[in-house]
Amino acid sequence: MGSQALTGGFENASHASALAFRAALDALARPGTIHRIEGGQAPAPLSRAAATLILTLCDPETPVFLAGDCDVAPVRDWVTFHTGAPLVGPSKAVFAIGTWAELNPIDRFAIGSAQYPDRSATLIVETADLRASGACLTGPGIRDSAAFDLPDVAAFQRNAALFPLGVDFFFTSGTRVAALPRSTKITWPEPEEVR
């Protein structure tokens, strides 16, 4: 295990984890809104936001799948040292981290069952930027509608159609996070009428 694995955890664990958990809950409660989240610093290529979510949400009972470029020894060692989370393949993951291209297709991940819809995966999608534009979001936690830039609208629509089954999403970039629960409906915005 390299020395990078030993650093990058919360400095004040109880305070930092409480702030991070609140940011994650706020993001889930208001889909498409962008929040600041920080406190963790993992080895590259993980963003500070993704590292903070991992420190906050993962433990020895939450198997993690590291996709693509995230599946490197320094990141594996860091996740294992700081959370104790077992590293698994996509079908066994409770949390999965990677870019959209690395996580897709999302039907590899658990969507829950009729008896246990909560036994599904949450995907942490690393992005270059988070933007409140593009797809139109409606549903619980959204007054009227919200806008959020999604990498593949059709894939998110198919996931939402599975509700109450399906996977949930966090989107991370730098120290920012947004979320998209499976209960959110996704459409393209109506084009403005030409006068």
Coordinates of C-alpha atoms in Angstrom, one line a residue:
M1 CA 0.0 0.0 0.0
G2 CA 1.4 3.4 -1.0
S3 CA 1.6 6.5 1.1
Q4 CA -1.2 8.1 -0.9
A5 CA -3.7 5.7 0.6
L6 CA -2.9 7.0 4.1
T7 CA -3.8 10.7 3.3
G8 CA -6.9 12.5 2.1
G9 CA -9.4 11.4 4.7
F10 CA -11.5 13.8 6.8
E11 CA -9.5 16.0 9.1
N12 CA -12.3 16.3 11.6
A13 CA -14.3 13.2 10.7
S14 CA -17.5 13.8 12.7
H15 CA -17.9 17.4 11.6
A16 CA -16.8 16.9 7.9
S17 CA -18.9 13.8 7.4
A18 CA -21.9 15.5 8.8
L19 CA -21.5 18.4 6.4
A20 CA -20.9 16.1 3.5
F21 CA -23.9 13.9 4.4
R22 CA -26.1 17.0 4.5
A23 CA -24.8 18.1 1.1
A24 CA -25.5 14.6 -0.4
L25 CA -29.0 14.5 1.1
D26 CA -29.8 18.0 -0.1
A27 CA -28.7 17.0 -3.6
L28 CA -30.9 13.9 -3.5
A29 CA -33.9 15.9 -2.1
R30 CA -33.7 18.5 -4.8
P31 CA -32.7 16.7 -8.0
G32 CA -30.7 18.7 -10.5
T33 CA -29.5 21.3 -8.0
I34 CA -25.7 21.8 -7.6
H35 CA -24.1 21.7 -4.2
R36 CA -20.6 22.2 -2.8
I37 CA -19.2 19.1 -1.1
E38 CA -15.6 18.6 0.1
G39 CA -13.4 17.2 2.8
G40 CA -11.9 14.2 1.1
Q41 CA -9.0 14.0 -1.3
A42 CA -8.3 10.7 -3.1
P43 CA -5.6 9.9 -5.6
A44 CA -6.2 10.9 -9.2
P45 CA -8.4 10.6 -11.1
L46 CA -11.1 11.0 -8.4
S47 CA -12.5 14.5 -7.8
R48 CA -12.7 15.9 -4.3
A49 CA -16.5 15.6 -4.5
A50 CA -16.4 11.9 -5.4
A51 CA -13.8 11.2 -2.7
T52 CA -16.0 13.0 -0.2
L53 CA -19.0 11.0 -1.2
I54 CA -17.0 7.7 -0.8
L55 CA -15.8 8.7 2.7
T56 CA -19.3 9.6 3.7
L57 CA -21.4 6.8 2.2
C58 CA -19.1 3.8 2.0
D59 CA -18.2 1.3 4.7
P60 CA -17.4 -2.4 5.0
E61 CA -21.0 -3.2 4.3
T62 CA -21.2 -1.3 1.0
P63 CA -19.4 -3.0 -1.9
V64 CA -17.8 -0.6 -4.4
F65 CA -17.1 -1.0 -8.1
L66 CA -14.3 1.2 -9.6
A67 CA -14.8 1.7 -13.3
G68 CA -12.3 2.4 -16.0
D69 CA -9.5 4.8 -15.0
C70 CA -10.7 4.8 -11.4
D71 CA -9.7 1.1 -11.1
V72 CA -6.0 1.8 -10.3
A73 CA -3.9 0.6 -7.4
P74 CA -3.7 4.1 -5.6
V75 CA -7.5 4.5 -5.7
R76 CA -8.2 0.9 -4.7
D77 CA -5.8 1.2 -1.7
W78 CA -7.3 4.6 -0.7
V79 CA -10.9 3.3 -0.8
T80 CA -10.0 0.2 1.2
F81 CA -7.9 2.0 3.8
H82 CA -10.4 4.8 4.5
T83 CA -13.7 2.9 4.2
G84 CA -13.0 -0.8 4.4
A85 CA -15.5 -1.2 1.5
P86 CA -14.9 -4.4 -0.5
L87 CA -14.1 -3.9 -4.2
V88 CA -16.4 -5.9 -6.4
G89 CA -17.7 -6.3 -10.0
P90 CA -20.6 -4.2 -11.3
S91 CA -23.4 -6.6 -10.5
K92 CA -22.5 -6.8 -6.8
A93 CA -21.8 -3.1 -6.3
V94 CA -23.8 -0.8 -3.9
F95 CA -21.8 2.1 -5.2
A96 CA -20.0 2.5 -8.5
I97 CA -17.6 5.3 -9.5
G98 CA -16.4 6.4 -13.0
T99 CA -17.2 8.5 -16.0
W100 CA -20.4 8.0 -17.9
A101 CA -18.6 6.2 -20.6
E102 CA -16.9 3.9 -18.1
L103 CA -20.2 3.1 -16.2
N104 CA -22.4 2.6 -19.2
P105 CA -24.3 0.3 -19.9
I106 CA -26.0 0.9 -16.6
D107 CA -28.1 -2.3 -16.8
R108 CA -25.0 -4.1 -15.4
F109 CA -25.9 -2.7 -12.0
A110 CA -28.5 -3.9 -9.4
I111 CA -31.9 -2.3 -9.7
G112 CA -33.5 -3.8 -6.7
S113 CA -36.5 -6.2 -6.6
A114 CA -40.2 -5.8 -6.1
Q115 CA -39.7 -6.9 -2.5
Y116 CA -36.6 -4.9 -1.9
P117 CA -36.4 -1.9 -4.3
D118 CA -33.8 -0.3 -2.0
R119 CA -31.3 -3.1 -2.9
S120 CA -30.0 -1.2 -5.9
A121 CA -26.8 0.5 -6.9
T122 CA -25.9 4.2 -6.7
L123 CA -23.7 5.4 -9.5
I124 CA -21.2 8.3 -8.9
V125 CA -20.7 9.8 -12.3
E126 CA -17.5 11.9 -12.7
T127 CA -18.0 14.7 -15.1
A128 CA -15.9 17.6 -16.5
D129 CA -18.6 20.1 -15.4
L130 CA -22.1 20.3 -13.8
R131 CA -24.6 22.6 -15.6
A132 CA -28.1 23.6 -14.8
S133 CA -29.2 23.4 -18.5
G134 CA -30.3 20.8 -21.0
A135 CA -32.8 18.0 -19.9
C136 CA -36.0 19.0 -18.1
L137 CA -36.4 17.3 -14.7
T138 CA -39.8 16.9 -12.9
G139 CA -40.9 14.9 -9.9
P140 CA -40.4 14.7 -6.1
G141 CA -38.3 17.5 -4.7
I142 CA -38.7 19.7 -7.8
R143 CA -41.0 22.7 -7.9
D144 CA -42.4 22.9 -11.4
S145 CA -39.2 21.8 -13.2
A146 CA -35.4 22.0 -13.1
A147 CA -32.8 21.7 -15.9
F148 CA -29.6 19.6 -15.8
D149 CA -27.1 18.5 -18.4
L150 CA -27.2 14.7 -18.7
P151 CA -24.8 12.6 -20.9
D152 CA -27.5 10.3 -22.3
V153 CA -31.1 11.4 -21.8
A154 CA -32.6 8.2 -23.2
A155 CA -30.7 6.0 -20.7
F156 CA -31.9 8.1 -17.8
Q157 CA -35.5 7.9 -19.1
R158 CA -35.3 4.1 -19.3
N159 CA -34.0 4.0 -15.8
A160 CA -36.8 6.3 -14.5
A161 CA -39.4 4.1 -16.3
L162 CA -38.3 1.2 -14.0
F163 CA -39.5 3.1 -10.8
P164 CA -39.7 2.0 -8.0
L165 CA -36.8 -0.1 -9.3
G166 CA -33.7 1.4 -11.0
V167 CA -30.4 3.0 -10.0
D168 CA -29.8 6.4 -8.4
F169 CA -27.1 8.9 -9.5
F170 CA -24.7 11.4 -8.1
F171 CA -22.8 13.6 -10.5
T172 CA -19.5 15.0 -9.3
S173 CA -17.0 17.6 -10.6
G174 CA -14.3 19.3 -8.6
T175 CA -16.0 20.1 -5.3
R176 CA -19.5 20.1 -6.6
V177 CA -22.2 17.4 -6.6
A178 CA -25.7 17.0 -8.0
A179 CA -28.1 14.0 -7.8
L180 CA -30.7 12.3 -9.9
P181 CA -32.9 9.8 -8.0
R182 CA -34.7 7.1 -10.0
S183 CA -38.0 8.9 -9.2
T184 CA -37.2 11.9 -11.4
K185 CA -38.9 12.2 -14.8
I186 CA -36.7 13.4 -17.6
T187 CA -37.8 15.1 -20.8
W188 CA -36.4 17.5 -23.4
P189 CA -37.5 21.1 -22.8
E190 CA -40.3 22.3 -25.1
P191 CA -39.0 24.5 -27.9
E192 CA -40.0 28.1 -27.7
E193 CA -42.7 29.1 -30.0
V194 CA -41.5 31.2 -33.0
R195 CA -43.4 34.5 -33.3

